[in-house]
């Protein structure tokens, strides 16, 4: 009965429907993360932009306020000079002011004639000061401009020979509307940015100054990276001059953190996707393994069901059937897995578990001992079975009893037929032997019969003559009776020889059988001029044999020997029967002085129907071999050293008792 196939542990992942939900969830998770990241990013950007605006305004205010203060100071100096203050005190004020405000590189006075004047700081070489100042053309243009308008103004921004950016403030001094000269104040745009912008702002942004056309005059030179999209530009409003202050945000930790966060999120998503994919792969592999298991189970069951032999596995102790194939179910209809094997096997004789108990299936250490074979009969149905029983380790690890059972009823019937045939053959062979000896036997019976007739005739003659003595008559009749007995013995011997009966193994003396057979064949031997000699050993063991078969065996061998000596000179026609002990066996040798056995016929000698004789049947030696093998012995031949051949056979001893000849 087939086992139910193992159920697959997971659905086959062939369709994406099974995987849609997990992968869709993963997709939604990724979308949610991206959306929240985008919202955070937008929110942070807004904050950054607001901060940027505020900080730029703050910086612009700080710069403007200071520059305004510088302008006012320059205007005050111009006013003081206009009011006729002594230049020395003005210069002193200017020097002090310049020393306190390093972005003011120099302050100078140029009289209306454009030639005379002074500059501070006094410690600086006038040539070095001139290098930092606007070009003479620009200064001249400014002089005319301020003279014409009477108002303070700035020069175009310019660069010195070292490419440093500057701007100059020019404030006119007038007395009664007449121009007296100009106070100039040179501002370093680098110092304006580096000193006037509050540190809090300078740390967060890279600042630069642009002219009215948007050309960059100065830019803070740092290695730090910036977000170019976070830039704000504001105007620094100076009299007659416009400069722009531009601030670009440095990359910040918060943005870095966010980028990191995004990276981590994406990493997690990747890991999730990867684990989902590997899970899917594992499930696919599992499903593959499951279907391979199902296929292998099906193969296993198909093969077992196709077997002619029944196969059953039962528990060692409870004897519950754990598995059986279809053939087993055919032998025991209506029984399958779960049945009790101990009940089923009571139909057999002997009961298999009694013949091969668990103690035989397992050795002392509890390990399986191998296959045990036995043949059992189902008496009720008249069937024979061959059983092979062994212990095996079952799928759950325990030791179980595996039984293979095959119907051998046909084989048994064939064996039986062959046994009966064999017996018939032996009988036929015996009849043939007797047939062949018929004339000899007739002669043998005829002799006592003639003797009886003679004795009777003599007795009758004496009675008729009336001269008879009682003793003579009694003697004649006694002799006649003895001859009748002799004839009767011959007939009895032949009848005994031909009596058909079941073969019986019994203790048999080999020497006795040899003597009997020699006796039986004696006349036949004499007819052929052959002398039979018995050389019987003193300690020949008794054998377990069927006496009649043993007689037949010896008879066949002796007859063959006699026939082989047909052409041997009469004086040499001797056939010897030796008996001896060979270890725990009895060995019998029949030696003749005949023509011997040619090497080319030797291999065929025991084949059925092989003969070299004109009227031979070719069954004699074949029957001999069957008989010897039936008795667990061995039959062979060898050359007789003095010419002729020797046929040997051995038979296992029955007992150790020795027999005297
Ligand atoms: P059959 O006697 O009817 O020929 P056997 O089977 O008894 O059949 O013998 C087969 C053959 O073996 C004989 O024909 C003979 O050639 C050979 N053979 C048997 N016994 C002897 C022997 N003692 N010496 C020589 N040849 C023998």
XYZ file of C-alpha atoms and ligand atoms in Angstrom:
688
model
C 0.000 0.000 0.000
C 1.622 3.273 -1.072
C 2.484 5.852 1.553
C 0.734 9.221 1.231
C 3.207 11.506 -0.617
C 4.902 14.172 1.564
C 3.090 17.469 1.372
C 5.106 20.408 -0.029
C 5.931 22.807 2.810
C 5.460 25.985 0.731
C 3.438 27.056 -2.285
C 5.379 27.112 -5.464
C 6.667 30.657 -5.908
C 6.193 30.592 -9.646
C 3.583 33.343 -9.657
C 4.397 36.887 -8.646
C 1.063 37.077 -6.857
C 2.602 35.415 -3.810
C 5.393 37.962 -3.750
C 3.359 41.004 -4.742
C 2.403 42.002 -1.194
C 5.928 41.907 0.330
C 7.501 43.652 -2.643
C 4.674 46.245 -2.808
C 5.133 46.901 0.929
C 8.830 47.383 0.347
C 8.060 49.794 -2.497
C 5.676 51.765 -0.283
C 8.258 51.814 2.493
C 10.843 53.239 0.099
C 8.323 55.822 -1.194
C 7.441 56.871 2.362
C 11.100 57.276 3.266
C 11.839 59.275 0.135
C 8.783 61.504 0.737
C 9.733 62.163 4.347
C 13.304 62.849 3.312
C 12.039 65.250 0.694
C 9.828 67.034 3.247
C 12.676 67.271 5.722
C 14.924 68.531 2.969
C 12.407 71.158 1.892
C 11.793 72.283 5.432
C 15.491 72.533 6.143
C 16.078 74.384 2.897
C 13.437 76.933 3.829
C 15.065 77.415 7.199
C 18.442 77.755 5.529
C 17.148 80.321 3.058
C 15.518 82.327 5.838
C 18.735 82.187 7.837
C 20.717 83.185 4.787
C 18.540 86.225 4.190
C 18.694 87.265 7.777
C 22.455 86.752 8.056
C 23.156 88.614 4.818
C 21.043 91.532 5.993
C 22.887 91.464 9.254
C 26.274 91.501 7.535
C 25.159 94.255 5.172
C 23.982 96.313 8.098
C 27.257 95.860 9.953
C 29.311 96.817 6.892
C 27.086 99.772 5.944
C 27.081 101.126 9.459
C 30.838 101.055 9.675
C 31.378 102.493 6.207
C 28.894 105.220 7.065
C 30.936 105.978 10.149
C 34.076 106.172 8.001
C 32.317 108.516 5.584
C 31.152 110.713 8.440
C 34.685 110.819 9.816
C 36.092 111.785 6.421
C 33.354 114.414 6.096
C 34.179 115.692 9.567
C 37.864 116.007 8.629
C 36.872 117.909 5.486
C 34.587 120.111 7.567
C 37.356 120.766 10.083
C 39.763 121.748 7.333
C 37.037 123.942 5.819
C 36.571 125.531 9.197
C 40.242 126.440 9.224
C 41.407 123.897 11.761
C 45.112 123.391 11.784
C 46.218 120.563 9.529
C 48.392 119.105 12.241
C 45.430 118.405 14.498
C 43.461 117.028 11.575
C 46.345 114.765 10.633
C 46.581 113.642 14.196
C 42.883 112.725 14.263
C 43.202 110.985 10.918
C 46.164 108.934 12.093
C 44.404 107.868 15.215
C 41.326 106.906 13.284
C 43.257 104.972 10.686
C 45.163 103.080 13.363
C 41.869 102.009 14.951
C 40.264 100.943 11.685
C 42.650 98.816 9.613
C 40.163 98.566 6.696
C 40.931 102.261 6.220
C 44.290 101.918 4.473
C 45.051 105.620 4.304
C 43.571 109.044 4.621
C 44.905 111.943 2.564
C 44.412 115.573 1.804
C 44.766 117.025 -1.659
C 44.586 120.778 -1.966
C 42.488 122.381 -4.667
C 45.546 122.886 -6.823
C 45.882 119.155 -6.836
C 49.492 119.290 -5.907
C 49.913 119.918 -2.181
C 48.583 117.749 0.652
C 49.347 115.020 3.193
C 48.623 111.390 3.797
C 48.468 109.125 6.830
C 49.701 106.850 8.134
C 52.844 108.836 8.289
C 54.985 105.710 8.853
C 54.081 104.415 5.458
C 56.208 105.185 2.476
C 54.253 107.767 0.325
C 55.032 105.581 -2.701
C 53.466 102.541 -1.046
C 50.425 104.651 -0.192
C 50.213 105.896 -3.766
C 50.151 102.226 -4.953
C 47.086 101.522 -2.859
C 45.291 104.580 -4.101
C 43.137 105.069 -7.176
C 44.869 106.025 -10.405
C 45.772 109.703 -10.856
C 43.225 109.907 -13.724
C 40.457 108.620 -11.505
C 41.499 110.996 -8.745
C 41.496 113.886 -11.171
C 38.057 112.864 -12.428
C 36.834 112.704 -8.840
C 38.329 116.087 -8.035
C 36.423 117.635 -10.870
C 33.286 115.792 -9.955
C 33.316 116.883 -6.340
C 34.281 120.420 -7.362
C 31.310 120.505 -9.683
C 28.794 118.931 -7.305
C 30.268 119.890 -3.915
C 29.270 116.366 -2.650
C 31.175 113.403 -1.374
C 31.491 110.415 -3.623
C 33.298 107.128 -4.228
C 35.703 106.174 -6.969
C 35.167 103.129 -9.173
C 36.441 100.071 -7.338
C 39.985 99.274 -8.471
C 42.884 96.903 -7.858
C 46.463 97.599 -6.959
C 49.444 95.925 -8.496
C 48.969 92.990 -6.120
C 45.401 92.597 -7.344
C 44.000 93.731 -4.016
C 40.601 95.465 -4.385
C 40.041 98.980 -3.041
C 37.602 101.817 -3.176
C 38.232 105.426 -2.255
C 35.916 107.918 -0.570
C 36.384 111.543 -1.536
C 34.929 114.284 0.637
C 35.332 117.929 -0.605
C 36.231 120.834 1.712
C 34.816 124.213 0.707
C 35.011 127.693 2.094
C 32.141 129.881 1.041
C 31.366 127.521 -1.768
C 34.884 127.559 -3.118
C 36.610 124.224 -3.240
C 39.672 124.045 -0.974
C 40.659 120.449 -1.484
C 39.585 116.853 -0.933
C 39.858 114.443 1.960
C 40.328 110.943 0.524
C 39.916 107.735 2.427
C 41.085 104.412 0.864
C 39.150 101.381 1.969
C 40.473 97.879 1.482
C 37.553 95.794 0.318
C 39.286 92.636 1.638
C 39.515 94.211 5.098
C 35.889 95.393 4.836
C 34.759 91.774 4.422
C 37.261 90.168 6.740
C 36.861 92.649 9.592
C 33.432 94.144 9.387
C 31.331 91.043 8.807
C 30.303 89.540 12.158
C 32.134 86.244 12.869
C 28.860 84.337 13.262
C 28.015 85.183 9.651
C 31.518 84.753 8.262
C 31.675 81.218 9.649
C 28.562 80.109 7.845
C 28.975 81.752 4.439
C 31.572 82.446 1.867
C 31.281 86.181 1.201
C 32.153 88.150 -1.858
C 31.800 91.683 -3.121
C 30.567 92.468 -6.599
C 30.581 95.716 -8.526
C 27.524 97.271 -10.128
C 28.060 95.118 -13.240
C 28.186 91.992 -11.145
C 31.936 91.507 -11.507
C 33.542 89.889 -8.515
C 35.865 92.304 -6.694
C 36.753 90.090 -3.820
C 35.931 86.629 -2.664
C 36.831 84.962 0.571
C 39.317 82.314 -0.288
C 38.540 79.133 1.644
C 38.812 75.459 0.936
C 35.384 74.756 2.292
C 32.690 73.529 -0.080
C 29.517 75.483 -0.624
C 25.946 74.933 -1.737
C 25.794 77.141 -4.819
C 22.015 77.137 -4.704
C 22.072 78.783 -1.253
C 23.273 82.249 -2.332
C 21.957 85.658 -1.374
C 23.049 89.003 -2.736
C 22.297 92.371 -1.112
C 23.310 95.930 -2.091
C 25.656 97.979 -0.011
C 24.350 101.464 -0.610
C 27.212 103.972 -0.795
C 26.916 107.534 -2.057
C 27.115 107.426 -5.847
C 28.285 103.930 -5.768
C 26.655 100.547 -5.611
C 28.415 97.428 -4.395
C 26.790 94.061 -3.865
C 27.474 91.717 -1.019
C 26.981 88.080 -1.899
C 26.860 85.220 0.629
C 26.968 81.498 -0.296
C 26.259 78.939 2.392
C 28.980 76.494 3.304
C 28.013 72.858 3.363
C 26.776 72.142 6.854
C 26.784 69.145 9.123
C 23.019 69.027 9.167
C 22.981 68.586 5.435
C 25.771 66.054 5.735
C 23.794 64.264 8.429
C 20.758 64.271 6.205
C 22.762 62.877 3.353
C 24.063 60.226 5.710
C 20.537 59.530 6.898
C 19.397 59.184 3.304
C 22.283 56.864 2.643
C 21.465 54.747 5.687
C 17.801 54.650 4.688
C 18.702 53.591 1.181
C 21.089 51.014 2.623
C 18.343 49.622 4.850
C 16.018 49.545 1.857
C 18.671 47.754 -0.160
C 19.240 45.233 2.624
C 15.476 44.721 2.935
C 15.123 44.213 -0.807
C 18.095 41.876 -0.809
C 16.772 39.814 2.098
C 13.355 39.669 0.435
C 14.974 38.441 -2.772
C 17.070 35.859 -0.930
C 13.979 34.762 0.992
C 12.233 34.302 -2.333
C 15.201 32.336 -3.611
C 15.214 30.174 -0.492
C 11.502 29.519 -0.811
C 12.050 28.608 -4.474
C 14.865 26.228 -3.495
C 12.728 24.762 -0.734
C 9.889 24.231 -3.207
C 12.330 22.613 -5.624
C 13.639 20.354 -2.889
C 10.060 19.493 -1.925
C 9.077 18.581 -5.456
C 12.310 16.575 -5.836
C 11.347 14.774 -2.613
C 7.852 14.087 -3.927
C 9.318 12.840 -7.235
C 11.853 10.641 -5.470
C 9.136 9.272 -3.195
C 6.972 8.527 -6.231
C 9.891 6.795 -7.926
C 10.546 4.796 -4.767
C 6.900 3.732 -4.458
C 6.576 3.004 -8.206
C 9.652 0.779 -8.192
C 8.579 -1.021 -5.032
C 5.050 -1.495 -6.338
C 6.413 -2.885 -9.599
C 8.317 -5.606 -7.738
C 6.852 -9.124 -7.863
C 8.101 -9.665 -4.356
C 6.145 -8.267 -1.428
C 8.072 -5.768 0.696
C 7.002 -4.912 4.228
C 8.507 -2.965 7.084
C 7.250 -3.630 10.584
C 8.117 -2.365 14.030
C 10.473 -4.740 15.894
C 8.397 -4.757 19.061
C 4.801 -3.801 18.287
C 4.983 -5.489 14.827
C 2.814 -2.722 13.397
C 3.204 -2.477 9.587
C 4.992 0.787 8.777
C 5.210 0.233 5.041
C 4.203 -2.361 2.466
C 4.079 -2.450 -1.313
C 1.265 -3.558 -3.613
C 2.594 -7.106 -4.006
C 2.477 -7.498 -0.228
C -1.127 -6.280 -0.208
C -1.902 -8.866 -2.900
C -0.503 -11.646 -0.710
C -2.501 -10.392 2.283
C -5.602 -8.850 0.723
C -7.280 -6.214 2.849
C -4.165 -5.581 4.939
C -1.892 -2.579 4.735
C -0.069 0.021 6.769
C -1.167 -0.152 10.398
C -2.013 -3.883 10.298
C -0.306 -6.223 12.725
C 2.369 -8.298 10.977
C 2.449 -10.785 13.857
C -1.181 -11.711 13.110
C -0.594 -11.974 9.340
C 2.377 -14.313 9.623
C 0.505 -16.943 11.664
C -0.712 -18.229 8.277
C 2.835 -19.491 7.657
C 4.634 -22.547 8.848
C 7.121 -22.026 10.344
C 6.093 -18.621 11.728
C 8.813 -16.276 10.390
C 9.282 -14.283 13.587
C 9.775 -17.567 15.503
C 12.243 -18.901 12.941
C 14.092 -15.562 12.731
C 13.458 -13.702 16.006
C 14.696 -10.190 16.741
C 17.608 -11.660 18.694
C 18.849 -13.207 15.424
C 18.307 -10.024 13.392
C 20.458 -7.990 15.792
C 23.851 -8.816 17.241
C 24.863 -8.362 20.870
C 25.677 -4.690 20.231
C 22.212 -4.118 18.721
C 23.497 -3.784 15.126
C 21.740 -5.508 12.169
C 23.262 -8.931 11.406
C 22.419 -9.167 7.687
C 19.941 -11.071 5.556
C 18.291 -14.252 6.833
C 16.552 -16.565 4.371
C 13.826 -19.079 5.022
C 11.095 -20.907 3.134
C 7.616 -21.098 4.618
C 4.417 -22.822 3.638
C 0.928 -21.393 3.695
C -0.880 -24.610 4.627
C -4.372 -23.211 4.131
C -3.774 -22.058 0.574
C -1.168 -24.687 -0.331
C 1.427 -22.060 -1.290
C 5.147 -21.763 -0.672
C 6.983 -18.484 0.006
C 10.662 -17.563 0.184
C 11.352 -14.914 2.837
C 14.351 -12.669 3.223
C 14.346 -10.921 6.589
C 16.745 -8.337 7.958
C 16.860 -5.443 10.385
C 17.241 -1.965 8.871
C 17.308 1.544 10.270
C 13.986 3.210 9.423
C 13.524 6.835 8.359
C 12.920 7.913 11.962
C 16.131 6.233 13.151
C 14.674 3.201 14.915
C 15.557 -0.352 13.886
C 12.735 -2.148 12.067
C 12.136 -5.536 10.500
C 12.287 -5.558 6.677
C 10.718 -8.590 5.032
C 10.791 -9.490 1.328
C 8.402 -12.260 0.428
C 8.223 -14.074 -2.938
C 5.835 -16.778 -4.058
C 7.909 -19.882 -4.872
C 5.015 -22.336 -5.194
C 5.840 -22.962 -8.871
C 9.524 -23.489 -8.144
C 8.680 -25.878 -5.350
C 6.343 -27.818 -7.647
C 9.082 -28.017 -10.301
C 11.588 -29.185 -7.714
C 9.162 -31.834 -6.534
C 8.527 -32.976 -10.096
C 12.229 -33.166 -10.757
C 12.742 -35.190 -7.551
C 10.037 -37.673 -8.594
C 11.576 -37.854 -12.080
C 14.945 -38.547 -10.542
C 13.533 -41.352 -8.454
C 11.785 -42.816 -11.457
C 15.037 -42.635 -13.348
C 16.862 -44.507 -10.612
C 14.133 -47.173 -10.670
C 14.280 -47.410 -14.446
C 18.009 -47.732 -14.217
C 17.573 -50.550 -11.735
C 15.051 -52.320 -13.993
C 17.481 -51.956 -16.855
C 20.263 -53.418 -14.755
C 18.065 -56.377 -13.893
C 16.986 -56.659 -17.553
C 20.619 -56.724 -18.603
C 21.304 -59.395 -16.023
C 18.148 -61.351 -16.967
C 19.955 -64.237 -18.650
C 22.402 -64.523 -15.786
C 19.539 -64.451 -13.299
C 17.607 -67.001 -15.339
C 20.691 -69.147 -15.256
C 21.059 -68.638 -11.561
C 17.424 -69.645 -10.915
C 17.591 -72.374 -13.448
C 20.400 -74.128 -11.618
C 18.488 -74.779 -8.359
C 15.379 -75.575 -10.370
C 17.296 -78.267 -12.370
C 18.803 -79.492 -9.128
C 15.311 -79.662 -7.570
C 14.081 -81.514 -10.661
C 17.022 -83.914 -10.447
C 16.475 -84.528 -6.692
C 12.762 -85.035 -7.309
C 13.383 -87.397 -10.226
C 15.884 -89.381 -8.086
C 13.365 -89.569 -5.237
C 10.600 -90.670 -7.611
C 12.899 -93.275 -9.154
C 13.761 -94.713 -5.746
C 10.148 -94.821 -4.643
C 9.194 -96.627 -7.844
C 11.996 -99.270 -7.398
C 10.752 -100.100 -3.934
C 14.380 -100.219 -2.808
C 14.589 -97.015 -1.063
C 15.827 -95.963 2.199
C 14.074 -93.411 4.248
C 17.332 -91.483 4.894
C 18.084 -91.237 1.135
C 14.653 -89.865 0.434
C 14.833 -87.387 3.297
C 18.280 -86.230 2.148
C 17.110 -85.815 -1.460
C 14.060 -83.867 -0.380
C 16.105 -81.745 2.021
C 18.563 -80.942 -0.778
C 15.641 -80.136 -3.018
C 14.209 -77.820 -0.382
C 17.639 -76.151 0.009
C 17.794 -75.579 -3.736
C 14.247 -74.149 -3.677
C 15.343 -71.853 -0.907
C 18.367 -70.831 -2.980
C 16.119 -70.021 -5.924
C 13.771 -68.189 -3.599
C 16.712 -66.103 -2.287
C 17.661 -65.104 -5.812
C 14.077 -64.059 -6.566
C 13.847 -62.305 -3.208
C 17.069 -60.430 -3.879
C 15.869 -59.251 -7.272
C 12.501 -58.264 -5.843
C 14.153 -56.391 -3.010
C 16.381 -54.615 -5.499
C 13.446 -53.569 -7.617
C 11.119 -52.669 -4.741
C 9.920 -49.166 -5.221
C 9.838 -47.084 -2.105
C 10.494 -43.620 -0.770
C 14.189 -42.914 -0.299
C 15.192 -43.247 3.368
C 18.433 -42.015 4.838
C 19.651 -44.459 7.459
C 22.961 -45.565 8.909
C 24.463 -47.883 6.329
C 27.641 -49.914 6.416
C 29.508 -49.308 3.200
C 31.318 -52.624 3.490
C 28.041 -54.507 3.774
C 26.623 -52.815 0.712
C 29.844 -53.523 -1.232
C 29.648 -57.218 -0.299
C 25.975 -57.438 -1.271
C 26.490 -55.777 -4.627
C 29.500 -57.997 -5.325
C 27.311 -60.956 -4.539
C 24.562 -59.701 -6.842
C 26.889 -59.134 -9.782
C 29.095 -62.127 -9.271
C 27.522 -64.381 -11.899
C 27.441 -61.533 -14.408
C 31.144 -60.957 -13.740
C 31.941 -64.582 -14.141
C 30.146 -64.555 -17.468
C 32.553 -61.858 -18.627
C 35.523 -63.649 -17.116
C 36.028 -60.866 -14.565
C 37.212 -61.536 -11.074
C 35.796 -59.221 -8.393
C 37.973 -58.511 -5.388
C 36.833 -56.801 -2.239
C 39.431 -54.796 -0.359
C 37.329 -53.558 2.553
C 38.919 -51.206 5.090
C 38.779 -52.001 8.789
C 37.671 -48.604 10.027
C 35.289 -47.409 7.368
C 32.742 -45.083 8.965
C 29.031 -45.790 8.743
C 27.355 -43.363 6.368
C 23.923 -41.810 6.311
C 22.475 -43.043 3.012
C 19.638 -44.694 1.191
C 20.828 -48.286 0.978
C 19.116 -49.048 -2.332
C 20.555 -45.944 -3.983
C 23.996 -46.791 -2.678
C 23.675 -50.323 -4.078
C 22.625 -48.914 -7.429
C 25.565 -46.517 -7.403
C 28.076 -49.294 -6.770
C 26.348 -51.611 -9.240
C 26.584 -49.001 -12.010
C 30.279 -48.387 -11.365
C 31.109 -52.107 -11.194
C 29.113 -52.833 -14.379
C 30.986 -50.036 -16.205
C 34.277 -51.515 -14.990
C 33.338 -54.991 -16.209
C 32.296 -53.622 -19.582
C 35.540 -51.635 -19.920
C 37.578 -54.828 -19.559
C 36.022 -56.645 -22.544
C 39.237 -56.462 -24.520
C 41.550 -56.953 -21.564
C 43.430 -60.288 -21.527
C 41.397 -62.715 -19.405
C 44.105 -63.138 -16.780
C 44.114 -59.414 -16.084
C 40.345 -58.926 -15.835
C 40.266 -57.999 -12.170
C 37.923 -55.433 -10.634
C 38.693 -54.256 -7.126
C 36.318 -52.515 -4.723
C 38.262 -50.655 -2.009
C 36.637 -49.053 1.015
C 38.541 -46.819 3.430
C 38.215 -43.956 5.880
C 39.175 -40.531 4.512
C 39.050 -38.114 7.434
C 35.452 -38.050 8.633
C 34.227 -39.554 5.392
C 34.018 -42.964 3.830
C 35.804 -43.322 0.482
C 34.914 -46.063 -1.995
C 37.073 -46.801 -5.046
C 36.101 -49.054 -7.941
C 39.264 -49.870 -9.914
C 39.320 -51.750 -13.207
C 42.048 -52.729 -15.702
C 39.985 -51.700 -18.727
C 40.640 -49.383 -21.635
C 40.713 -46.266 -19.460
C 39.210 -42.888 -20.268
C 40.431 -40.860 -23.236
C 41.093 -37.177 -22.433
C 38.607 -35.985 -25.109
C 35.669 -37.884 -23.551
C 36.592 -37.046 -19.940
C 34.747 -33.672 -19.734
C 31.506 -35.208 -21.042
C 31.542 -38.353 -18.959
C 28.856 -37.280 -16.466
C 26.586 -35.555 -19.025
C 23.234 -37.262 -19.530
C 23.037 -39.544 -22.604
C 26.798 -39.475 -23.170
C 27.970 -42.953 -24.152
C 30.667 -44.570 -26.247
C 28.872 -47.908 -26.271
C 26.779 -49.192 -29.115
C 23.820 -50.043 -26.919
C 24.612 -47.689 -24.087
C 22.085 -45.240 -22.595
C 24.635 -42.783 -21.242
C 22.656 -42.293 -17.998
C 24.642 -44.516 -15.622
C 27.294 -42.024 -14.483
C 24.809 -39.153 -14.507
C 22.600 -41.068 -12.083
C 25.677 -41.948 -10.014
C 26.588 -38.303 -9.653
C 22.995 -37.331 -8.699
C 22.978 -40.028 -6.021
C 26.351 -38.957 -4.599
C 25.354 -35.267 -4.552
C 22.034 -36.142 -2.948
C 24.130 -37.654 -0.138
C 26.397 -34.580 0.106
C 29.328 -36.553 -1.277
C 31.721 -36.212 -4.219
C 32.305 -38.457 -7.278
C 35.352 -38.333 -9.555
C 37.663 -40.583 -11.515
C 41.347 -41.051 -12.083
C 43.612 -43.277 -14.156
C 44.580 -46.643 -12.659
C 48.415 -46.693 -12.507
C 48.462 -50.309 -13.747
C 46.080 -49.494 -16.653
C 42.325 -48.843 -16.602
C 40.458 -46.347 -14.462
C 39.392 -45.771 -10.891
C 36.055 -44.221 -9.901
C 36.091 -42.693 -6.427
C 33.277 -41.405 -4.291
C 33.082 -40.125 -0.757
C 30.129 -40.020 1.648
C 29.990 -38.109 4.953
C 30.155 -40.307 8.068
C 26.928 -40.887 10.019
C 28.635 -42.006 13.187
C 32.116 -42.809 14.285
C 31.389 -46.493 14.734
C 33.795 -48.705 12.801
C 32.619 -51.728 10.960
C 34.542 -54.916 10.687
C 34.450 -56.575 7.281
P 26.713 -46.104 -20.532
O 27.339 -47.095 -19.640
O 25.299 -46.413 -20.861
O 27.540 -45.767 -21.724
P 27.501 -44.345 -18.461
O 27.022 -42.994 -18.083
O 27.519 -45.337 -17.428
O 26.632 -44.757 -19.688
O 28.948 -44.194 -19.068
C 29.239 -43.180 -19.985
C 30.514 -43.488 -20.684
O 31.607 -43.382 -19.829
C 30.652 -44.861 -21.211
O 30.028 -44.996 -22.486
C 32.136 -45.083 -21.274
O 32.685 -44.577 -22.486
C 32.644 -44.243 -20.147
N 32.977 -45.070 -18.981
C 32.203 -45.256 -17.893
N 32.842 -46.048 -16.988
C 34.059 -46.347 -17.534
C 35.186 -47.132 -17.081
N 35.205 -47.808 -15.913
N 36.286 -47.183 -17.904
C 36.266 -46.518 -19.071
N 35.236 -45.775 -19.546
C 34.143 -45.696 -18.778
